[in-house]
Every structure is written in C-alpha cells, then in structure tokens.
Coordinates of C-alpha atoms in Angstrom, one line a residue:
Chain A
M607 CA -17.1 -12.6 -29.7
V608 CA -16.4 -15.4 -32.1
E609 CA -16.3 -18.8 -30.5
D610 CA -13.6 -21.3 -31.4
R611 CA -15.1 -24.7 -31.2
S612 CA -12.2 -27.0 -32.2
V613 CA -11.2 -29.7 -29.7
P614 CA -7.8 -28.4 -28.7
S615 CA -9.3 -25.0 -28.1
R616 CA -12.0 -26.4 -25.8
V617 CA -9.4 -28.3 -23.8
L618 CA -7.3 -25.2 -23.4
N619 CA -10.3 -23.1 -22.3
G620 CA -11.3 -25.8 -19.8
L621 CA -7.7 -25.8 -18.4
N622 CA -7.7 -22.1 -18.3
I623 CA -10.9 -21.9 -16.3
L624 CA -9.7 -24.6 -13.9
L625 CA -6.4 -22.7 -13.3
L626 CA -8.3 -19.5 -12.7
V627 CA -10.5 -21.2 -10.2
V628 CA -7.5 -22.5 -8.3
I629 CA -5.8 -19.0 -8.3
T630 CA -9.0 -17.4 -7.0
L631 CA -9.4 -20.0 -4.3
L632 CA -5.8 -19.4 -3.3
C633 CA -6.6 -15.7 -2.8
V634 CA -9.6 -16.3 -0.5
Y635 CA -8.5 -19.4 1.3
P636 CA -6.1 -17.8 3.9
V637 CA -8.9 -15.6 5.0
W638 CA -11.3 -18.5 5.3
Y639 CA -8.6 -20.6 7.1
T640 CA -8.2 -17.9 9.7
F641 CA -11.9 -17.9 10.2
V642 CA -12.3 -21.6 10.7
I643 CA -9.2 -21.7 13.0
S644 CA -10.7 -19.0 15.1
L645 CA -13.8 -21.2 15.6
S646 CA -11.9 -24.4 16.3
D647 CA -10.9 -26.2 19.4
K648 CA -7.3 -25.2 20.5
A649 CA -6.0 -28.8 20.5
A650 CA -7.4 -29.6 17.1
A651 CA -6.0 -26.4 15.6
G652 CA -2.6 -27.0 17.2
A653 CA -2.5 -30.5 15.9
G654 CA -3.1 -29.2 12.4
E655 CA -6.4 -30.9 11.9
V656 CA -8.3 -27.9 10.7
F657 CA -8.6 -27.3 6.9
L658 CA -12.0 -26.4 5.6
W659 CA -14.4 -26.5 8.5
P660 CA -14.0 -25.7 12.2
K661 CA -13.1 -28.8 14.3
G662 CA -14.4 -29.0 17.8
F663 CA -16.5 -25.8 17.2
T664 CA -16.2 -23.3 20.0
L665 CA -16.7 -19.6 20.5
S666 CA -14.2 -19.4 23.3
S667 CA -11.7 -17.3 21.4
Y668 CA -14.4 -14.7 20.8
E669 CA -15.4 -14.9 24.4
M670 CA -11.8 -14.2 25.3
I671 CA -11.7 -11.2 23.0
I672 CA -14.9 -9.8 24.6
A673 CA -13.2 -9.9 27.9
D674 CA -10.0 -8.3 26.5
Q675 CA -10.1 -4.6 27.4
Q676 CA -7.0 -3.7 25.3
F677 CA -8.6 -5.1 22.2
F678 CA -11.6 -2.8 22.4
K679 CA -9.5 0.1 23.4
S680 CA -7.4 -0.4 20.3
F681 CA -10.4 -0.9 18.1
F682 CA -11.8 2.3 19.3
I683 CA -8.6 4.2 18.7
S684 CA -8.6 2.8 15.1
V685 CA -12.2 3.9 14.6
Q686 CA -11.4 7.4 15.9
R687 CA -8.3 7.6 13.7
V688 CA -10.2 6.6 10.6
L689 CA -13.0 9.1 11.4
Y690 CA -10.7 12.2 12.0
G691 CA -8.2 11.2 9.4
T692 CA -10.8 10.8 6.7
L693 CA -12.7 14.0 7.4
I694 CA -9.6 16.2 7.6
T695 CA -8.0 14.6 4.6
L696 CA -11.0 15.0 2.4
F697 CA -11.7 18.5 3.5
V698 CA -8.1 19.7 2.9
I699 CA -7.8 17.9 -0.5
V700 CA -11.1 19.2 -1.9
L701 CA -10.1 22.8 -1.0
M702 CA -6.6 22.5 -2.2
A703 CA -7.3 20.9 -5.5
Y704 CA -9.6 23.6 -6.6
P705 CA -7.1 26.5 -6.9
L706 CA -4.5 24.2 -8.3
S707 CA -6.9 23.1 -11.0
K708 CA -6.7 26.7 -12.4
T709 CA -4.3 27.5 -15.2
S710 CA -1.2 29.4 -14.1
K711 CA -2.6 32.4 -15.9
Q712 CA -5.7 32.4 -13.7
F713 CA -3.6 31.7 -10.5
R714 CA 0.0 32.7 -10.8
S715 CA 1.3 30.9 -7.8
R716 CA -0.1 27.6 -8.9
N717 CA 3.0 26.2 -10.5
I718 CA 5.2 27.0 -7.4
V719 CA 2.8 25.1 -5.2
M720 CA 2.6 22.3 -7.7
W721 CA 6.3 21.8 -7.8
M722 CA 6.5 21.9 -4.0
L723 CA 3.9 19.1 -3.9
I724 CA 5.7 17.0 -6.5
F725 CA 8.9 17.5 -4.5
V726 CA 7.5 16.3 -1.2
M727 CA 5.8 13.4 -3.0
L728 CA 9.1 12.2 -4.3
F729 CA 11.5 13.1 -1.5
N730 CA 11.3 13.0 2.3
G731 CA 13.6 13.4 5.2
G732 CA 13.5 9.8 6.1
L733 CA 12.5 8.0 9.2
V734 CA 14.7 9.5 11.9
P735 CA 14.2 13.2 11.0
W736 CA 10.4 12.4 10.8
Y737 CA 10.4 10.9 14.2
M738 CA 12.4 13.8 15.7
T739 CA 9.9 16.3 14.2
M740 CA 6.9 14.5 15.5
K741 CA 8.5 14.3 18.9
S742 CA 9.2 18.0 19.0
L743 CA 5.7 18.8 17.8
G744 CA 4.3 16.9 20.8
M745 CA 2.8 14.1 18.6
V746 CA 4.1 11.3 20.8
N747 CA 1.2 9.4 22.5
N748 CA -1.2 11.7 20.8
I749 CA -3.8 10.6 18.4
W750 CA -3.2 13.6 16.2
G751 CA 0.2 12.2 15.4
L752 CA -1.6 9.3 13.8
V753 CA -4.2 11.4 12.0
L754 CA -1.8 14.0 10.6
G755 CA 1.6 12.3 10.8
G756 CA 1.5 10.6 7.4
G757 CA 1.7 14.1 6.0
L758 CA -0.4 15.6 3.2
P759 CA -1.4 12.8 0.7
V760 CA -0.1 14.6 -2.4
F761 CA -1.1 11.9 -4.8
N762 CA -4.8 12.3 -3.8
V763 CA -4.6 16.0 -4.3
I764 CA -3.3 15.5 -7.8
L765 CA -6.1 12.9 -8.5
V766 CA -8.8 15.4 -7.5
M767 CA -7.1 18.3 -9.3
N768 CA -7.0 16.3 -12.5
F769 CA -10.7 15.5 -12.1
Y770 CA -11.6 19.2 -11.6
R771 CA -9.6 20.1 -14.6
N772 CA -11.5 17.8 -16.9
L773 CA -14.9 19.3 -15.9
P774 CA -16.3 21.5 -18.6
K775 CA -15.1 25.1 -18.3
E776 CA -18.5 26.6 -19.3
M777 CA -20.1 25.5 -16.0
E778 CA -17.7 27.6 -13.9
E779 CA -18.1 30.6 -16.2
S780 CA -21.8 30.5 -16.0
A781 CA -21.6 30.2 -12.3
L782 CA -19.4 33.3 -12.2
V783 CA -21.8 35.2 -14.4
D784 CA -24.6 34.3 -12.0
G785 CA -22.5 35.9 -9.3
A786 CA -21.1 32.9 -7.5
G787 CA -17.8 33.3 -5.8
P788 CA -15.0 30.7 -5.8
W789 CA -16.3 29.0 -2.6
R790 CA -19.8 28.7 -3.9
T791 CA -18.5 27.4 -7.2
L792 CA -16.4 24.8 -5.5
F793 CA -19.0 23.5 -3.1
N794 CA -22.1 23.8 -5.2
I795 CA -20.8 22.9 -8.6
F796 CA -17.4 21.2 -8.5
L797 CA -17.9 19.1 -5.4
P798 CA -21.2 17.4 -6.4
L799 CA -19.8 16.7 -9.9
S800 CA -16.6 15.1 -8.5
M801 CA -18.2 12.4 -6.4
P802 CA -16.6 9.5 -8.3
V803 CA -13.1 10.7 -7.4
I804 CA -14.1 11.8 -3.9
A805 CA -15.4 8.3 -3.3
T806 CA -12.1 6.9 -4.6
I807 CA -9.9 8.8 -2.3
L808 CA -12.4 8.2 0.5
V809 CA -11.8 4.5 0.0
F810 CA -8.0 4.9 -0.1
T811 CA -8.0 7.1 3.0
I812 CA -10.1 4.8 5.1
V813 CA -8.1 1.8 4.1
Y814 CA -4.8 3.6 4.8
H815 CA -5.8 4.7 8.3
W816 CA -7.3 1.4 9.2
N817 CA -4.3 -0.6 8.1
E818 CA -1.4 1.7 9.1
F819 CA 0.5 0.2 12.0
F820 CA 4.0 1.5 11.9
Q821 CA 3.7 5.2 12.8
A822 CA 1.6 4.1 15.8
L823 CA 4.4 1.7 16.8
V824 CA 6.9 4.5 16.7
L825 CA 4.8 7.3 18.2
M826 CA 3.0 5.4 20.9
T827 CA 5.3 4.6 23.8
K828 CA 2.5 2.9 25.7
N829 CA 0.8 -0.2 24.3
E830 CA -2.6 1.1 25.5
N831 CA -2.4 3.8 22.9
Y832 CA -2.0 1.4 20.0
P833 CA -4.5 1.3 17.3
L834 CA -5.8 -2.1 16.3
Q835 CA -3.2 -3.1 13.7
S836 CA -0.3 -2.2 16.0
Y837 CA -1.9 -4.2 18.8
I838 CA -2.5 -7.2 16.5
R839 CA 1.1 -7.0 15.4
Q840 CA 2.2 -7.0 19.0
V841 CA 0.3 -10.2 19.9
T842 CA 0.6 -12.2 16.7
V843 CA 3.6 -11.1 14.5
V844 CA 6.4 -10.1 16.8
V845 CA 8.6 -13.1 16.6
D846 CA 9.8 -14.5 19.8
P847 CA 13.1 -16.1 19.0
S848 CA 12.4 -19.0 21.2
K849 CA 9.5 -20.0 18.9
I850 CA 11.9 -20.5 16.1
D851 CA 14.0 -23.5 16.8
A852 CA 12.2 -26.8 16.1
E853 CA 12.0 -28.2 19.7
S854 CA 10.3 -25.2 21.2
A855 CA 8.1 -24.8 18.2
K856 CA 6.8 -28.2 18.8
R857 CA 6.3 -27.6 22.5
L858 CA 4.6 -24.3 21.9
S859 CA 2.2 -25.5 19.3
S860 CA 0.0 -27.3 21.7
S861 CA -0.4 -24.4 24.2
S862 CA -0.1 -21.5 21.8
N863 CA -2.7 -18.7 21.3
Q864 CA -3.2 -19.8 17.7
T865 CA -7.0 -19.8 17.8
L866 CA -7.2 -16.6 19.8
N867 CA -4.8 -14.9 17.4
A868 CA -6.8 -16.1 14.5
A869 CA -9.9 -14.6 16.0
K870 CA -8.2 -11.3 16.6
I871 CA -6.9 -11.2 13.0
F872 CA -10.3 -12.1 11.7
I873 CA -12.1 -9.4 13.6
S874 CA -9.5 -6.8 12.6
M875 CA -10.2 -7.5 8.9
L876 CA -13.9 -7.9 9.3
P877 CA -14.8 -4.2 8.8
L878 CA -12.9 -4.3 5.5
L879 CA -14.6 -7.5 4.4
V880 CA -18.0 -6.0 5.2
I881 CA -17.6 -2.7 3.3
Y882 CA -15.5 -4.3 0.6
P883 CA -18.3 -5.2 -1.9
F884 CA -19.6 -1.6 -1.7
F885 CA -16.5 0.3 -2.4
Q886 CA -15.2 -2.1 -5.1
R887 CA -16.4 -0.1 -8.1
Y888 CA -14.9 3.1 -6.7
F889 CA -11.3 1.9 -6.3
I890 CA -11.5 0.5 -9.8
K891 CA -12.3 3.9 -11.1
G892 CA -9.6 5.4 -9.0
I893 CA -6.8 3.2 -10.1
T894 CA -7.6 3.7 -13.7
L895 CA -7.9 7.5 -13.1
G896 CA -4.5 7.6 -11.5
S897 CA -2.7 5.4 -14.0
V898 CA -3.8 5.6 -17.6
K899 CA -3.8 9.0 -19.1
G900 CA -3.4 10.1 -22.7
Chain B
M1337 CA -11.6 38.5 -15.8
R1338 CA -12.0 39.9 -12.2
N1339 CA -9.0 38.2 -10.9
K1340 CA -7.5 40.1 -8.0
G1341 CA -10.4 39.5 -5.5
V1342 CA -10.6 35.8 -6.5
V1343 CA -6.9 35.0 -6.0
I1344 CA -7.2 35.8 -2.3
H1345 CA -9.8 33.1 -1.9
Y1346 CA -7.5 30.7 -3.8
Y1347 CA -4.8 31.3 -1.2
L1348 CA -7.3 30.8 1.6
M1349 CA -8.3 27.5 0.1
L1350 CA -4.6 26.4 -0.1
L1351 CA -3.9 27.5 3.4
P1352 CA -5.0 24.3 5.4
G1353 CA -3.1 22.1 3.0
L1354 CA 0.0 24.2 3.0
V1355 CA 0.1 24.3 6.8
W1356 CA -0.2 20.5 6.9
L1357 CA 2.5 20.3 4.3
F1358 CA 4.8 22.6 6.2
F1359 CA 4.6 20.8 9.5
F1360 CA 4.5 17.2 8.5
N1361 CA 6.2 17.0 5.1
L1362 CA 8.7 19.9 5.0
L1363 CA 9.7 20.3 8.6
P1364 CA 11.1 16.8 8.8
M1365 CA 13.5 17.7 6.0
Y1366 CA 15.3 20.1 8.3
G1367 CA 16.3 17.0 10.3
I1368 CA 18.4 15.9 7.4
L1369 CA 21.1 18.0 8.9
M1370 CA 21.6 15.2 11.3
A1371 CA 23.3 13.3 8.6
F1372 CA 26.2 15.9 8.6
K1373 CA 26.4 16.5 12.3
D1374 CA 27.5 14.7 15.4
F1375 CA 24.0 14.9 16.7
N1376 CA 23.7 15.4 20.5
P1377 CA 20.1 15.4 21.6
G1378 CA 21.1 17.3 24.8
I1379 CA 22.2 20.5 23.0
G1380 CA 19.9 20.3 19.9
L1381 CA 20.5 19.9 16.3
L1382 CA 21.6 23.5 15.5
K1383 CA 24.4 23.5 18.1
S1384 CA 25.6 20.0 17.4
E1385 CA 29.0 19.9 15.7
W1386 CA 29.4 19.6 12.0
I1387 CA 31.3 16.5 10.9
G1388 CA 30.8 16.7 7.2
M1389 CA 30.7 13.4 5.5
E1390 CA 31.8 11.3 8.4
N1391 CA 28.5 9.4 8.7
F1392 CA 28.6 8.5 5.1
K1393 CA 32.2 7.3 5.2
Y1394 CA 31.4 5.2 8.2
M1395 CA 28.4 3.8 6.4
F1396 CA 30.5 2.5 3.6
E1397 CA 32.9 0.9 6.0
L1398 CA 30.2 -1.1 7.6
D1399 CA 29.7 -4.7 6.4
D1400 CA 26.0 -4.3 6.9
S1401 CA 25.7 -1.6 4.2
K1402 CA 26.7 -3.9 1.3
E1403 CA 24.3 -6.5 2.5
I1404 CA 21.3 -4.3 3.0
F1405 CA 21.8 -2.6 -0.4
A1406 CA 22.2 -5.9 -2.1
N1407 CA 19.1 -7.4 -0.4
T1408 CA 17.1 -4.3 -1.1
I1409 CA 17.8 -4.4 -4.8
T1410 CA 17.5 -8.1 -5.2
I1411 CA 14.1 -8.3 -3.5
A1412 CA 12.8 -5.1 -5.2
L1413 CA 13.9 -6.4 -8.6
A1414 CA 12.3 -9.8 -8.2
K1415 CA 9.0 -8.1 -7.0
M1416 CA 9.1 -5.8 -9.9
V1417 CA 9.4 -8.5 -12.5
G1418 CA 6.8 -10.7 -10.8
N1419 CA 4.4 -7.9 -10.3
L1420 CA 4.7 -7.0 -14.0
I1421 CA 4.3 -10.4 -15.5
V1422 CA 1.8 -12.2 -13.1
P1423 CA -1.0 -9.6 -13.4
L1424 CA -0.5 -9.4 -17.1
V1425 CA -0.7 -13.2 -17.6
F1426 CA -3.7 -13.4 -15.2
A1427 CA -5.6 -10.6 -17.0
L1428 CA -5.0 -12.3 -20.4
M1429 CA -6.2 -15.6 -19.0
L1430 CA -9.3 -14.1 -17.5
N1431 CA -10.0 -12.2 -20.7
E1432 CA -10.4 -15.5 -22.6
V1433 CA -13.3 -16.5 -20.4
K1434 CA -16.6 -15.2 -21.8
N1435 CA -18.9 -15.9 -18.9
R1436 CA -19.5 -12.4 -17.3
L1437 CA -20.6 -13.8 -13.9
F1438 CA -17.5 -15.9 -13.7
T1439 CA -15.1 -13.1 -14.5
R1440 CA -16.8 -10.6 -12.2
T1441 CA -16.7 -13.1 -9.3
V1442 CA -13.0 -13.9 -9.9
Q1443 CA -12.1 -10.2 -10.1
T1444 CA -13.9 -9.3 -6.9
I1445 CA -12.1 -12.1 -5.0
V1446 CA -8.6 -11.4 -6.3
Y1447 CA -8.7 -7.7 -5.4
L1448 CA -9.3 -8.5 -1.8
P1449 CA -5.7 -9.3 -0.6
H1450 CA -4.6 -5.8 -1.6
F1451 CA -6.7 -4.3 1.1
L1452 CA -5.5 -6.4 3.9
S1453 CA -2.7 -4.9 5.9
W1454 CA 0.7 -6.5 6.1
V1455 CA 0.2 -7.1 9.8
I1456 CA -2.8 -9.3 9.0
V1457 CA -1.1 -11.1 6.1
A1458 CA 2.0 -11.7 8.1
G1459 CA -0.1 -13.0 11.0
I1460 CA -1.8 -15.5 8.7
M1461 CA 1.4 -16.4 7.0
L1462 CA 3.3 -17.1 10.2
D1463 CA 0.6 -19.5 11.1
L1464 CA 0.4 -21.2 7.7
F1465 CA 4.1 -21.6 7.4
S1466 CA 4.8 -22.5 11.0
Y1467 CA 6.5 -25.8 12.0
S1468 CA 3.2 -27.6 12.4
G1469 CA 1.3 -25.3 10.0
L1470 CA -0.7 -26.1 7.0
V1471 CA 2.1 -25.9 4.4
N1472 CA 4.3 -28.3 6.3
Q1473 CA 1.3 -30.7 6.7
L1474 CA 0.9 -30.6 2.9
L1475 CA 4.5 -31.2 2.3
A1476 CA 4.4 -34.1 4.7
L1477 CA 2.0 -35.8 2.4
F1478 CA 4.8 -35.9 -0.1
G1479 CA 7.2 -37.2 2.5
V1480 CA 9.0 -33.9 3.0
E1481 CA 10.4 -33.2 6.4
P1482 CA 8.9 -30.1 8.1
I1483 CA 10.7 -26.9 7.1
L1484 CA 11.2 -23.9 9.4
F1485 CA 10.4 -21.4 6.6
F1486 CA 10.8 -18.2 8.6
A1487 CA 14.1 -19.3 10.0
S1488 CA 15.8 -20.0 6.7
P1489 CA 17.8 -17.3 5.0
Q1490 CA 17.6 -19.2 1.7
I1491 CA 13.9 -19.4 1.7
F1492 CA 13.0 -16.1 3.2
P1493 CA 13.4 -13.9 0.1
S1494 CA 11.1 -16.2 -1.9
L1495 CA 8.5 -16.0 0.8
V1496 CA 8.7 -12.2 0.6
V1497 CA 8.4 -12.0 -3.1
G1498 CA 5.8 -14.7 -3.4
S1499 CA 3.5 -13.2 -0.8
D1500 CA 3.9 -9.8 -2.3
I1501 CA 2.8 -11.1 -5.7
W1502 CA -0.1 -13.0 -4.0
K1503 CA -1.3 -9.8 -2.4
E1504 CA -0.9 -7.5 -5.3
F1505 CA -1.5 -9.3 -8.6
G1506 CA -5.2 -9.0 -8.6
F1507 CA -5.1 -5.3 -7.9
G1508 CA -2.4 -4.8 -10.5
A1509 CA -4.5 -6.6 -13.1
I1510 CA -7.2 -3.8 -12.9
I1511 CA -5.2 -1.6 -15.2
Y1512 CA -4.8 -4.4 -17.7
F1513 CA -8.5 -5.2 -17.6
A1514 CA -9.2 -1.5 -18.4
A1515 CA -6.9 -1.8 -21.4
L1516 CA -8.4 -5.1 -22.6
T1517 CA -12.0 -3.8 -22.5
S1518 CA -11.0 -0.9 -24.8
I1519 CA -10.0 -3.2 -27.6
N1520 CA -12.3 -3.0 -30.6
P1521 CA -14.3 -6.3 -30.9
E1522 CA -14.5 -5.9 -34.6
M1523 CA -10.8 -6.7 -34.8
Y1524 CA -11.5 -10.1 -33.3
E1525 CA -14.4 -10.7 -35.7
A1526 CA -12.3 -9.7 -38.7
A1527 CA -9.5 -12.0 -37.6
A1528 CA -11.8 -14.9 -37.0
I1529 CA -13.3 -14.5 -40.5
D1530 CA -9.8 -14.6 -41.8
G1531 CA -9.4 -17.9 -40.1
A1532 CA -7.3 -16.9 -37.0
S1533 CA -7.6 -19.4 -34.2
Q1534 CA -8.3 -18.2 -30.6
F1535 CA -4.6 -18.5 -29.7
R1536 CA -3.6 -16.6 -32.8
R1537 CA -6.0 -13.8 -31.9
L1538 CA -4.5 -13.7 -28.4
I1539 CA -1.0 -13.4 -29.8
S1540 CA -1.8 -11.0 -32.7
I1541 CA -4.5 -8.7 -31.2
T1542 CA -4.8 -8.9 -27.5
L1543 CA -1.2 -9.0 -26.5
P1544 CA 0.0 -6.1 -28.6
S1545 CA -2.9 -4.0 -27.2
V1546 CA -1.8 -4.4 -23.6
L1547 CA 1.9 -4.4 -24.1
P1548 CA 2.3 -0.6 -24.1
V1549 CA 0.6 -0.5 -20.7
A1550 CA 3.0 -3.2 -19.4
V1551 CA 6.0 -1.3 -20.7
L1552 CA 4.7 2.0 -19.1
L1553 CA 4.2 0.3 -15.7
G1554 CA 7.6 -1.4 -16.0
T1555 CA 9.2 2.0 -16.7
L1556 CA 7.5 3.7 -13.8
S1557 CA 8.4 0.9 -11.4
L1558 CA 12.1 1.4 -12.0
G1559 CA 12.0 4.4 -9.7
N1560 CA 11.1 2.1 -6.8
I1561 CA 14.2 -0.1 -7.0
L1562 CA 15.2 0.9 -3.5
N1563 CA 11.8 0.2 -2.0
A1564 CA 11.6 -3.4 -1.2
G1565 CA 8.6 -3.1 1.0
F1566 CA 9.2 -2.0 4.6
D1567 CA 5.8 -2.9 6.0
Q1568 CA 6.0 -6.4 4.7
I1569 CA 9.5 -7.3 5.7
F1570 CA 9.2 -5.6 9.0
N1571 CA 6.3 -7.9 9.9
L1572 CA 7.8 -11.1 8.5
Y1573 CA 11.4 -11.0 9.4
N1574 CA 13.4 -12.0 12.5
P1575 CA 17.1 -12.0 13.4
M1576 CA 17.7 -15.4 11.8
V1577 CA 17.0 -14.1 8.3
Y1578 CA 18.7 -10.7 8.5
S1579 CA 21.5 -11.9 6.2
T1580 CA 19.0 -12.1 3.2
G1581 CA 16.0 -10.2 4.4
D1582 CA 17.3 -7.0 6.0
I1583 CA 16.6 -4.1 3.7
I1584 CA 17.7 -0.4 3.9
D1585 CA 14.4 0.7 5.5
T1586 CA 14.3 -2.0 8.2
W1587 CA 18.0 -1.4 9.0
V1588 CA 17.4 2.3 9.3
Y1589 CA 14.6 1.6 11.7
R1590 CA 16.7 -0.6 13.9
V1591 CA 19.9 1.4 13.9
G1592 CA 18.1 4.8 14.1
L1593 CA 15.2 4.4 16.4
I1594 CA 16.1 1.3 18.4
N1595 CA 19.9 1.8 18.7
M1596 CA 19.5 5.5 18.5
Q1597 CA 22.4 6.1 16.1
Y1598 CA 20.6 9.0 14.7
G1599 CA 23.3 10.5 12.5
L1600 CA 24.2 7.2 10.8
A1601 CA 20.6 6.2 10.2
T1602 CA 19.8 9.6 8.8
A1603 CA 22.7 9.4 6.4
V1604 CA 21.7 6.0 5.1
G1605 CA 18.1 7.2 4.8
L1606 CA 19.2 10.4 3.0
L1607 CA 21.3 8.4 0.5
K1608 CA 18.3 6.2 -0.2
S1609 CA 16.0 9.2 -0.7
V1610 CA 18.4 11.0 -3.0
V1611 CA 19.1 8.0 -5.2
G1612 CA 15.3 7.3 -5.2
L1613 CA 14.5 10.8 -6.2
F1614 CA 17.0 10.6 -9.0
L1615 CA 15.6 7.2 -10.2
I1616 CA 12.0 8.3 -10.1
S1617 CA 12.8 11.4 -12.1
I1618 CA 14.5 9.3 -14.7
S1619 CA 11.6 6.8 -14.9
Y1620 CA 9.0 9.6 -15.1
T1621 CA 11.0 11.3 -17.8
L1622 CA 11.2 8.1 -19.8
A1623 CA 7.5 7.4 -19.3
Y1624 CA 6.7 11.0 -20.5
R1625 CA 9.1 10.7 -23.5
F1626 CA 7.9 7.4 -24.8
A1627 CA 4.3 7.0 -23.6
N1628 CA 3.3 10.6 -23.1
Y1629 CA 2.5 9.8 -19.4
R1630 CA 2.0 12.7 -17.1
I1631 CA 1.0 12.7 -13.5
F1632 CA -0.6 16.2 -13.8

C-alpha cells in the first residue's frame, strides 16, 4: 500500500500504534496479574504491592491446591464433561447436518425439521421449566445432565449443514454411481472435506463445556459434583456480604485467600491458554462462516 | 433418482439429534404451562389448577418488574452500542498498521478474553476492583479515596458494560478484519495517485467498505435487547447493587429456583422468551430484506 510520509501522518501513525499497544496490554494484563499474584507472598499481595512481578516468590498456593481433593475432583469432572460432550455433540451434528443439507426435493421432511430447529434455537421454555424437566429426567447430580442438558446446539448444526451444501454436487453423484450409500458418502467423502468446519465447532464445543458453570450449579446439589468452573465460582466469586463494607474489607484483606484464589483461577484457565494458539485459526474461520454470507 | 431407499437412511441419521432435541429442547417447553397454573409440585403439573393470567397480573403489580425490565434494557442497549462501535474503531485502527507481525500479535492477544469464562473474569475483576485492589491503588496515586466498586449501584452498570466490551471487542473485530481484507488494494493506490491523504482514504474507502457489516451486525443485535448477559451479572452482582444490576434472567433465577415461586418465575421467563422471539424475528427479517442475510 502507498505510504503517506508527511509529518502529521507520521505522528498520527505513531499515536495509533501506541494506543494499540496499550489496548493489547490491557487485554493480557489481568491474566498476567492473576499469575503473579498466585506466586506471591500472601502479605505482599494483600498489601497491594504486586504489579508486574511476584513479590516474595512462593509456590505455597500451588502446594495447597495439590493438597485440595475437591479441586482435583472438579477438574476431573470438567475433563470428563468436555470429553463426553464433545464426542456426542460432534457425532450428532455430523449425522444430522447431512440429510438437512439435501434439497427439500431430495428429502421431503427436511423443511419441517429445519423449522423445528429454528424454533428451538429462538425460543425456549425458560429456566424453571428447564429445571423441572431435568429433574424429572433424573439429571440431577448426574454428569449426563451437564453433557446433554444444554440441548442440541442448533447453530452448530446449521453451520455444518451450510458447509455440506457448498460442497460440489458432482462428488456425491459420482459416489452414488460408484455404489456408495448415504452413510459411506457422508463418512468417506463429506466428513473428510468438512474438516475446517468440524474443527470450528470442536473449538466452540470444548470451550462451551469447559467454561459452563450455571447448569452445574443448578443441577448439582452436592458441591463435590461441581465441575471446575462452578467450584471456582463457589470459592472466589460468591460474594460474602460481610466483605463488602469498608471495615471488614480492610480486615479481610490481610488474611484473605487472595493468592490461593488467584492460583485456582489461573489453573482453571491454563488448559485454554495452552491450546489457544493452536485453535486460533479455526475459530476465525468459524465466525466468518457463521456471520458473513452473500 | 433412487430415492425411497435412501430416505430411510436420512431419517436414521436424524434420529439421534431429534431424540436429543425432544428431551432437552422440546420437553422443557411443556413446563410453560406452569405460567398459567397454580403449580403444586405435590400433585404434578397436569392436575394443578388453571389460574389463567393471574401470574402475569401479579408480575405487573410487583415493583421489581419495572426495575428489572428497565435494568435489562439499559444494560443491553449500552452493551449493544459499545460492542458495535469499539470493535469497529479498533479494527480500523489496526488496519492502518502495515507491519504484519505487529497486527498478528495484537489480534492473537485481543481474542483471548472472549474464551475466558465469566467465572474467571469475575474472579479477576473482584480482586482488581476490591477495596485494596489494584484499581484503587492507582486511583490513590491521584488522591482519590478508595471506592467500593461492587457495592455501588451507580457504578455497577458501567462495570458490567465496560467488562463486557473488554471481553468481547477483540472477538467482535474478527468480522471487520474479514471485511477489511476483502477491499481491493487498487482503490487505495488510485486514491493515493489522485492525492488523497491517508486519513482521506480511511474516510472515503475503508469506512464505507465496512459500514454495511456494522449495520448488519447492529440490526441482528436488536433481537437481543432482553439479553443483558446472565452469566456475567450473575457472577458480578450482590444484593447491594440489585437496584441497578438485577436483570430479568437473574431475577427469574432467584425467584424461581431459590424462592421456588415457580409459576411467577415461569411467567416472567415466558414473557421474555415471547418478546425475544418477536424481536429476533423482526431483526432477522430486516437483515434479510436489506442485507440479504440468511442463516441457512
């Protein structure tokens, strides 16, 4: 592109870059701050002396987590949930999107199913009826309530269906000529070609199941059944009204669990931070797939 | 086309999805009846007595209802405006930088907060904005007395809107980046030869190219005017800020599942769902009419 080398333009570009750097740092700093707090001495953290580097470096928070049975239990429940939830969701979506990608001429019931999907995507019974249903289905204190309770992710079905539809028709026809049935066509031709969109919904599904905390909060009556996010919420976020007024806030700050909480928060986002660079290019594809269309 | 035999397989493929849909999406809708009944868990939903619109009438008599509807719309509107403008301005700013390594790095970092759960973000925020937290320390440098951010009904909505924009602007900018990369570079060259300054090119070429995307996103977001963000507020709020921070969804949770006023909470939830469905239908129709946008 053509460069503008006039003085005002250079000053503006410089300011622009500076501002962008500040904005970017603002996005990453809270994560970094949590990390350094978790490695700091309790007293130093409580006194607000920690900004960029750990002060009074100690691993005691992490040692406490290692001794914390409930943390590991919750971590394992989350892992389980992500595993089951992702496998089932992907399987169901891949299967369902295929017949729906046909024209209504090829598959007459397509439009009815499609309208039903759109309807449940836009309308739901609300929280209380949902809870009642889950209860009557025996989904309370049951990991399957977490895996399936969010319902069919209709938007992902539509994403995959749109992708199938844009694959060249000739491939399917030649497969049919060669004697392949619909299952073979789906698994040997459509599925390998649709890896970009599968990777996208894989990312969305993993992140959804890892981050979801509310259903677990409602469905799990025993804290020991909480997945990680619900457990983290229980220990860090639930506001104890006594912490709010100034006096008790001051008193609490010296003896609080600040560093331990920071360590727990940091560990619970660690899996995401680690896989994040790898899945980045997929979700970019996904969001543009889902949003801009001619 | 040998259709008959194939169609059976199509139904088989749909089956797992439809079963899932039936139990976890459709079955809960039956519970909507609770909104019109005096629900008695002891005798079950079917046998509970019909009371017509009683729950709805009661809802409108409550003082809470005006407050939660007003809070919901205020917060949702502010988020809507912020989440429309901030990503757009950010994308335009980043688009002016020509260093690839810089833009890639910035993009990677600003996407990150979107993937953190509200539990985590709230946990971090409660610490940063606490009485002796970092923000108050910074303010102290300017001689400001420590503020109890999360106990102030005046400040709470700004914290909600601000943190939502912080979390989502990077991710929201992705779609603008996509639109910006599709602009033909020859346009810029031609404009430069004609003597257009960098700023002039931004105003006359770049901005008009992404504006349709912004209008489309704005139209689609109108359908969400009753969604002020349950996960976020649920994790950030406390009784001291109910007056400005309590929204329909959080109220339904408290009244329905905590206080077990099932009928009332269902009625409020139903009203929200119906109005929401109506609004989303309108916004999708508008998007289809004017931008030819379709979800399928």
